[in-house]
PDB file of C-alpha atoms in Angstrom:
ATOM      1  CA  UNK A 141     -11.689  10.595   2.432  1.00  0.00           C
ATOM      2  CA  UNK A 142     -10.161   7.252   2.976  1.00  0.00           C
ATOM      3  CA  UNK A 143      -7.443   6.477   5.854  1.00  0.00           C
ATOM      4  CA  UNK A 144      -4.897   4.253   5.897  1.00  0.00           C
ATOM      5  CA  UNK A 145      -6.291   2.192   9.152  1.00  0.00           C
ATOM      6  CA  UNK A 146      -9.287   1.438   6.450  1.00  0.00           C
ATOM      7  CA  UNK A 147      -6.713   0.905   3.058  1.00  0.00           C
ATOM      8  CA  UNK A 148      -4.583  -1.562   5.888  1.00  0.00           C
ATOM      9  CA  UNK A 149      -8.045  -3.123   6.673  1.00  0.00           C
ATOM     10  CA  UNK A 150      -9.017  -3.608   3.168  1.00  0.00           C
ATOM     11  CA  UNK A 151      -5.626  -4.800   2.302  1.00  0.00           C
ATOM     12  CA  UNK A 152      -5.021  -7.943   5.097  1.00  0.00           C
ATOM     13  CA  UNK A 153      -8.746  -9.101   3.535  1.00  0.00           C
ATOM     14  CA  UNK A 154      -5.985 -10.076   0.536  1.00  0.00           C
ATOM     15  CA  UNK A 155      -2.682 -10.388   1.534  1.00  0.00           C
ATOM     16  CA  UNK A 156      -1.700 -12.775   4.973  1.00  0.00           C
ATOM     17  CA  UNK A 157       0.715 -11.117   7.017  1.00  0.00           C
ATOM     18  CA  UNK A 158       1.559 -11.572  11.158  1.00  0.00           C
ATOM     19  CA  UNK A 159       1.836  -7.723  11.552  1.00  0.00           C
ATOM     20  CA  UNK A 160       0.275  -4.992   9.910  1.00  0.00           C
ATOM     21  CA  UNK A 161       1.456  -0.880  11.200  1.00  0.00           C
ATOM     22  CA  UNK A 162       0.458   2.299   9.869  1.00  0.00           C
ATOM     23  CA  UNK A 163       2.917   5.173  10.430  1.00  0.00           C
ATOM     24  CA  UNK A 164       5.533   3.052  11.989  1.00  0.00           C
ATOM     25  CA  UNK A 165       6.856  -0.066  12.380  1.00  0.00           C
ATOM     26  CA  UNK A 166       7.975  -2.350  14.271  1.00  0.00           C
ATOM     27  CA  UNK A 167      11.348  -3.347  13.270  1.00  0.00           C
ATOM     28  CA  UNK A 168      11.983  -6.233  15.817  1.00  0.00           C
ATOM     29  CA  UNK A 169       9.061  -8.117  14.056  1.00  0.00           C
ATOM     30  CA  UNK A 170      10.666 -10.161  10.936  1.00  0.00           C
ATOM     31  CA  UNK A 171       7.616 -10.094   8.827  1.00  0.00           C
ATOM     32  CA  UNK A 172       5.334  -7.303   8.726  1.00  0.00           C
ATOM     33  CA  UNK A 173       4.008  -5.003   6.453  1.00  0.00           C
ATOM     34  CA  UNK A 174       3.432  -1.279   7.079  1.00  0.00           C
ATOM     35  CA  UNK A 175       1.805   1.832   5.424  1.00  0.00           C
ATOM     36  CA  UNK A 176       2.587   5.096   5.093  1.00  0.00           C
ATOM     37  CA  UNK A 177       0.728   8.166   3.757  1.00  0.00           C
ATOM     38  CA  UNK A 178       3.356  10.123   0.918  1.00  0.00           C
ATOM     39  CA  UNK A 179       3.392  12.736  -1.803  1.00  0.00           C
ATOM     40  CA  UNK A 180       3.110  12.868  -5.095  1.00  0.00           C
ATOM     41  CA  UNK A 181      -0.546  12.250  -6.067  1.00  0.00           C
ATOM     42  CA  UNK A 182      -2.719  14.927  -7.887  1.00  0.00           C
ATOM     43  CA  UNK A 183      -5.040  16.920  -6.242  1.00  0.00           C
ATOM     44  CA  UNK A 184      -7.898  16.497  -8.190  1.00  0.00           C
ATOM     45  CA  UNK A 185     -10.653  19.674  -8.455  1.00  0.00           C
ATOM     46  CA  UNK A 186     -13.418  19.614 -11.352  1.00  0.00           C
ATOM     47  CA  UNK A 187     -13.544  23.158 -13.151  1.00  0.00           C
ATOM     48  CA  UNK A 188     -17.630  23.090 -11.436  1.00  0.00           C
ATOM     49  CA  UNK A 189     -15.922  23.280  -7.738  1.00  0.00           C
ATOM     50  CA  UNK A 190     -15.841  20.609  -5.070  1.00  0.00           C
ATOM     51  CA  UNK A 191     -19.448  19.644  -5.653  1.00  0.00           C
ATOM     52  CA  UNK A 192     -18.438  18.556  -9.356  1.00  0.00           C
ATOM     53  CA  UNK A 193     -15.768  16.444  -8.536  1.00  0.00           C
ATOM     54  CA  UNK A 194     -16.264  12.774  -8.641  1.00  0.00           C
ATOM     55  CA  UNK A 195     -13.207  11.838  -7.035  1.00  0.00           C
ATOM     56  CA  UNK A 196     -10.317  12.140  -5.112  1.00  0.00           C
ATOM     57  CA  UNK A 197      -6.529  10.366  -4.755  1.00  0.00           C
ATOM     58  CA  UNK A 198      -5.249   9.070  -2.079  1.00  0.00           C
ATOM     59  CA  UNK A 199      -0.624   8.593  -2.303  1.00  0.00           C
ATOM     60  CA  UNK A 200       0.179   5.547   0.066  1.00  0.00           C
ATOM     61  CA  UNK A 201       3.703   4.008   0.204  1.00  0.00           C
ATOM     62  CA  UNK A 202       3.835  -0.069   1.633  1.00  0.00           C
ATOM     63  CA  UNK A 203       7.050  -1.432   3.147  1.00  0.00           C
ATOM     64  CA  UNK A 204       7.469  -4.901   2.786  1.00  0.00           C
ATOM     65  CA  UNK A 205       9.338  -6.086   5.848  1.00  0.00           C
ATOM     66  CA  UNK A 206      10.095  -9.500   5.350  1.00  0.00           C
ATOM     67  CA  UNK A 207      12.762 -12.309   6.864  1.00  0.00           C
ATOM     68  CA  UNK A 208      16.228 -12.642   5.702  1.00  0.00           C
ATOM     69  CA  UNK A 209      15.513 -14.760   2.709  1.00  0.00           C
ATOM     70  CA  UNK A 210      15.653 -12.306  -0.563  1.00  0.00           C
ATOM     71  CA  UNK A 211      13.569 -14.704  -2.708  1.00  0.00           C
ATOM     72  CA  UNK A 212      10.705 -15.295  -0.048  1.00  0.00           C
ATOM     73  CA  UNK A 213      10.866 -11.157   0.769  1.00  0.00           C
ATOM     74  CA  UNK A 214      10.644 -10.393  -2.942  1.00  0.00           C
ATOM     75  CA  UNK A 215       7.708 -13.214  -3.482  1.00  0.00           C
ATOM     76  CA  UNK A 216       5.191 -11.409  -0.415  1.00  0.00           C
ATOM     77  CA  UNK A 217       6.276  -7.858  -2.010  1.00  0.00           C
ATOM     78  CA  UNK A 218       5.096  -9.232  -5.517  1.00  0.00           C
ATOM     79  CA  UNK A 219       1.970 -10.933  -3.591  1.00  0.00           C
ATOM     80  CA  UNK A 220       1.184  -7.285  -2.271  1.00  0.00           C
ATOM     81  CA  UNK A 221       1.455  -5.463  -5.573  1.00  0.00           C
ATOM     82  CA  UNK A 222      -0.693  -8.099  -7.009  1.00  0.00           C
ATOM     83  CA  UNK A 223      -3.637  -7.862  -5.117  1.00  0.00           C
ATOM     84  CA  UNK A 224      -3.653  -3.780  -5.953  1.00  0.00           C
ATOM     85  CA  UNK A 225      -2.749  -3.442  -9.588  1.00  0.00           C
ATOM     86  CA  UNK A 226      -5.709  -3.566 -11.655  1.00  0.00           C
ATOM     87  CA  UNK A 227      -7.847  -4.307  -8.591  1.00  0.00           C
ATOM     88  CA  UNK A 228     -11.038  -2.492  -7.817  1.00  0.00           C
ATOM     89  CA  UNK A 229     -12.866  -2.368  -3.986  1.00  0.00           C
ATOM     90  CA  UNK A 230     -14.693  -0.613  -2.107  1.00  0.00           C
ATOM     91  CA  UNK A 231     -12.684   0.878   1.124  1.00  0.00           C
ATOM     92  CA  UNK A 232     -13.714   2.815   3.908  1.00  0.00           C
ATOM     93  CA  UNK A 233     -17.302   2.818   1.680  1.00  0.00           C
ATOM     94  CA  UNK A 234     -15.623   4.791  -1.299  1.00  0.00           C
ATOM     95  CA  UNK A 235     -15.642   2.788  -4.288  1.00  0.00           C
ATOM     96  CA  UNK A 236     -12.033   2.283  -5.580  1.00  0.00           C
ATOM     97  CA  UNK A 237     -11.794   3.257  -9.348  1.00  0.00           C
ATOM     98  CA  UNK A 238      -8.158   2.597  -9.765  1.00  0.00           C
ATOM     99  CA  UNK A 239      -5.298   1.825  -7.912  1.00  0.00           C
ATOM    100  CA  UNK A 240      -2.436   3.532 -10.067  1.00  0.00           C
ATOM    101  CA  UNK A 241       1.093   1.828  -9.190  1.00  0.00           C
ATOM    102  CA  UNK A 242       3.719   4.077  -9.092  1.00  0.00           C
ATOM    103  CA  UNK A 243       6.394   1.445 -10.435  1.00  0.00           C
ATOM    104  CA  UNK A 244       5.948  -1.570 -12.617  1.00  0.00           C
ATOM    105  CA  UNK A 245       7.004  -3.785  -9.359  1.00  0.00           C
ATOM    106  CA  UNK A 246       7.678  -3.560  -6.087  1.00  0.00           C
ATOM    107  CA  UNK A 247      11.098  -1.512  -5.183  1.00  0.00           C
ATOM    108  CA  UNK A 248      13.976  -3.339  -3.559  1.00  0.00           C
ATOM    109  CA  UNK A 249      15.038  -1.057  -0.614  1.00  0.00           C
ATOM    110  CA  UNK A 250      17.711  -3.807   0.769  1.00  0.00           C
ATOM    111  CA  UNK A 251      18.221  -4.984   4.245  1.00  0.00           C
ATOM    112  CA  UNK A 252      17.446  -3.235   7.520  1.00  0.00           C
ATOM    113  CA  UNK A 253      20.338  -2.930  10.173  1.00  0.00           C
ATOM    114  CA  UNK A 254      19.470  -6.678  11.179  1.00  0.00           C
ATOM    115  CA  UNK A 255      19.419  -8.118   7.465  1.00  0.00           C
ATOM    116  CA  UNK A 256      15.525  -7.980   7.207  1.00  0.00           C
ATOM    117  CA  UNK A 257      14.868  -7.437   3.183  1.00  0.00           C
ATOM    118  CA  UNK A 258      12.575  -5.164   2.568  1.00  0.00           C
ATOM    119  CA  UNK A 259      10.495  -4.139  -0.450  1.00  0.00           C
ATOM    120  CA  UNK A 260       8.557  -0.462  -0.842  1.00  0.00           C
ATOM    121  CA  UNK A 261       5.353  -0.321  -3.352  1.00  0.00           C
ATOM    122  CA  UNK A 262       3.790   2.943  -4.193  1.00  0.00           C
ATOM    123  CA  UNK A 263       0.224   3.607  -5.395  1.00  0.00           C
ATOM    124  CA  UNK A 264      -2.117   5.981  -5.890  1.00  0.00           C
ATOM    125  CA  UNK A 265      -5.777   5.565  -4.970  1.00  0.00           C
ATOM    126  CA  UNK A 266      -8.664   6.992  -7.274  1.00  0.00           C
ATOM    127  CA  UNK A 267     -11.875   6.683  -4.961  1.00  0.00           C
ATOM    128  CA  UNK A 268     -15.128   8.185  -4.991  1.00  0.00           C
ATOM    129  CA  UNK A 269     -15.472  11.473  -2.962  1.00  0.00           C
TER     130      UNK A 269
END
C-alpha cells in the first residue's frame, strides 16, 4: 500500500509548490496544492488469490489551488499533470507501473469564494503490491 503523505512526497521531488496538504487545505494560502484519496479505481484480485496478484491501484484526486491569474493557475495544473502522465517511480518503495489519468487535462473547477482558480487532476496509480 502506498499513502498519500508518500504520493505528496514523491510528487514535490517534481513539481515546486509553497504548500503541499493532504486531506485538507488550507484555503487562506494562494498557492498550494493538495491531495485527496477518491473512488473510482478497480480493485484489482488475480483469479490465484492475493498471493498472485502483482499489483494494486491506488484513486487520488489533486487540487490545484493557485492565485487569481487563470493563465498562471492553468500553467502549474498542466505542470502537475505533466510530471504524472506517462511517468514511472518508485513511491513509498512500490514501483509505479502506470499512472492512469482520469481526464486528458487537468479539470477547471473555477474560483474559490476569494477568486483563487483552481484546477482538479485525477489519476489512478498501478504499483507493485
Amino acid at each position: 500500500m502506498i499513502t498519500l503523505a508518500q504520493v505528496r512526497d514523491w510528487i514535490k521531488t517534481q513539481v515546486a509548490c509553497p504548500q503541499w496538504y493532504i486531506g485538507k487545505i488550507d484555503a487562506k494560502k494562494e498557492q498550494c496544492i493538495v491531495l485527496y484519496n477518491t473512488t473510482g479505481a478497480p480493485v484489482r484480485l488475480a483469479v490465484g488469490g492475493i498471493d498472485a496478484t502483482g499489483y494494486q491501484v491506488k484513486a487520488v484526486s489533486i487540487l490545484v489551488h493557485w492565485g487569481r491569474n487563470a493563465d498562471v493557475a492553468e500553467i502549474k495544473a498542466q505542470e502537475v499533470y505533466d510530471a504524472l502522465f506517462g511517468q514511472t517511480a518508485e513511491i513509498g518503495g512500490k514501483r509505479i507501473v502506470q499512472f492512469r489519468m482520469v481526464t486528458p487535462q487537468p479539470i477547471s473547477v473555477g474560483t474559490d469564494s476569494e477568486g483563487i482558480y483552481e484546477y482538479v487532476i485525477e489519476t489512478h496509480i498501478y504499483h507493485e503490491r
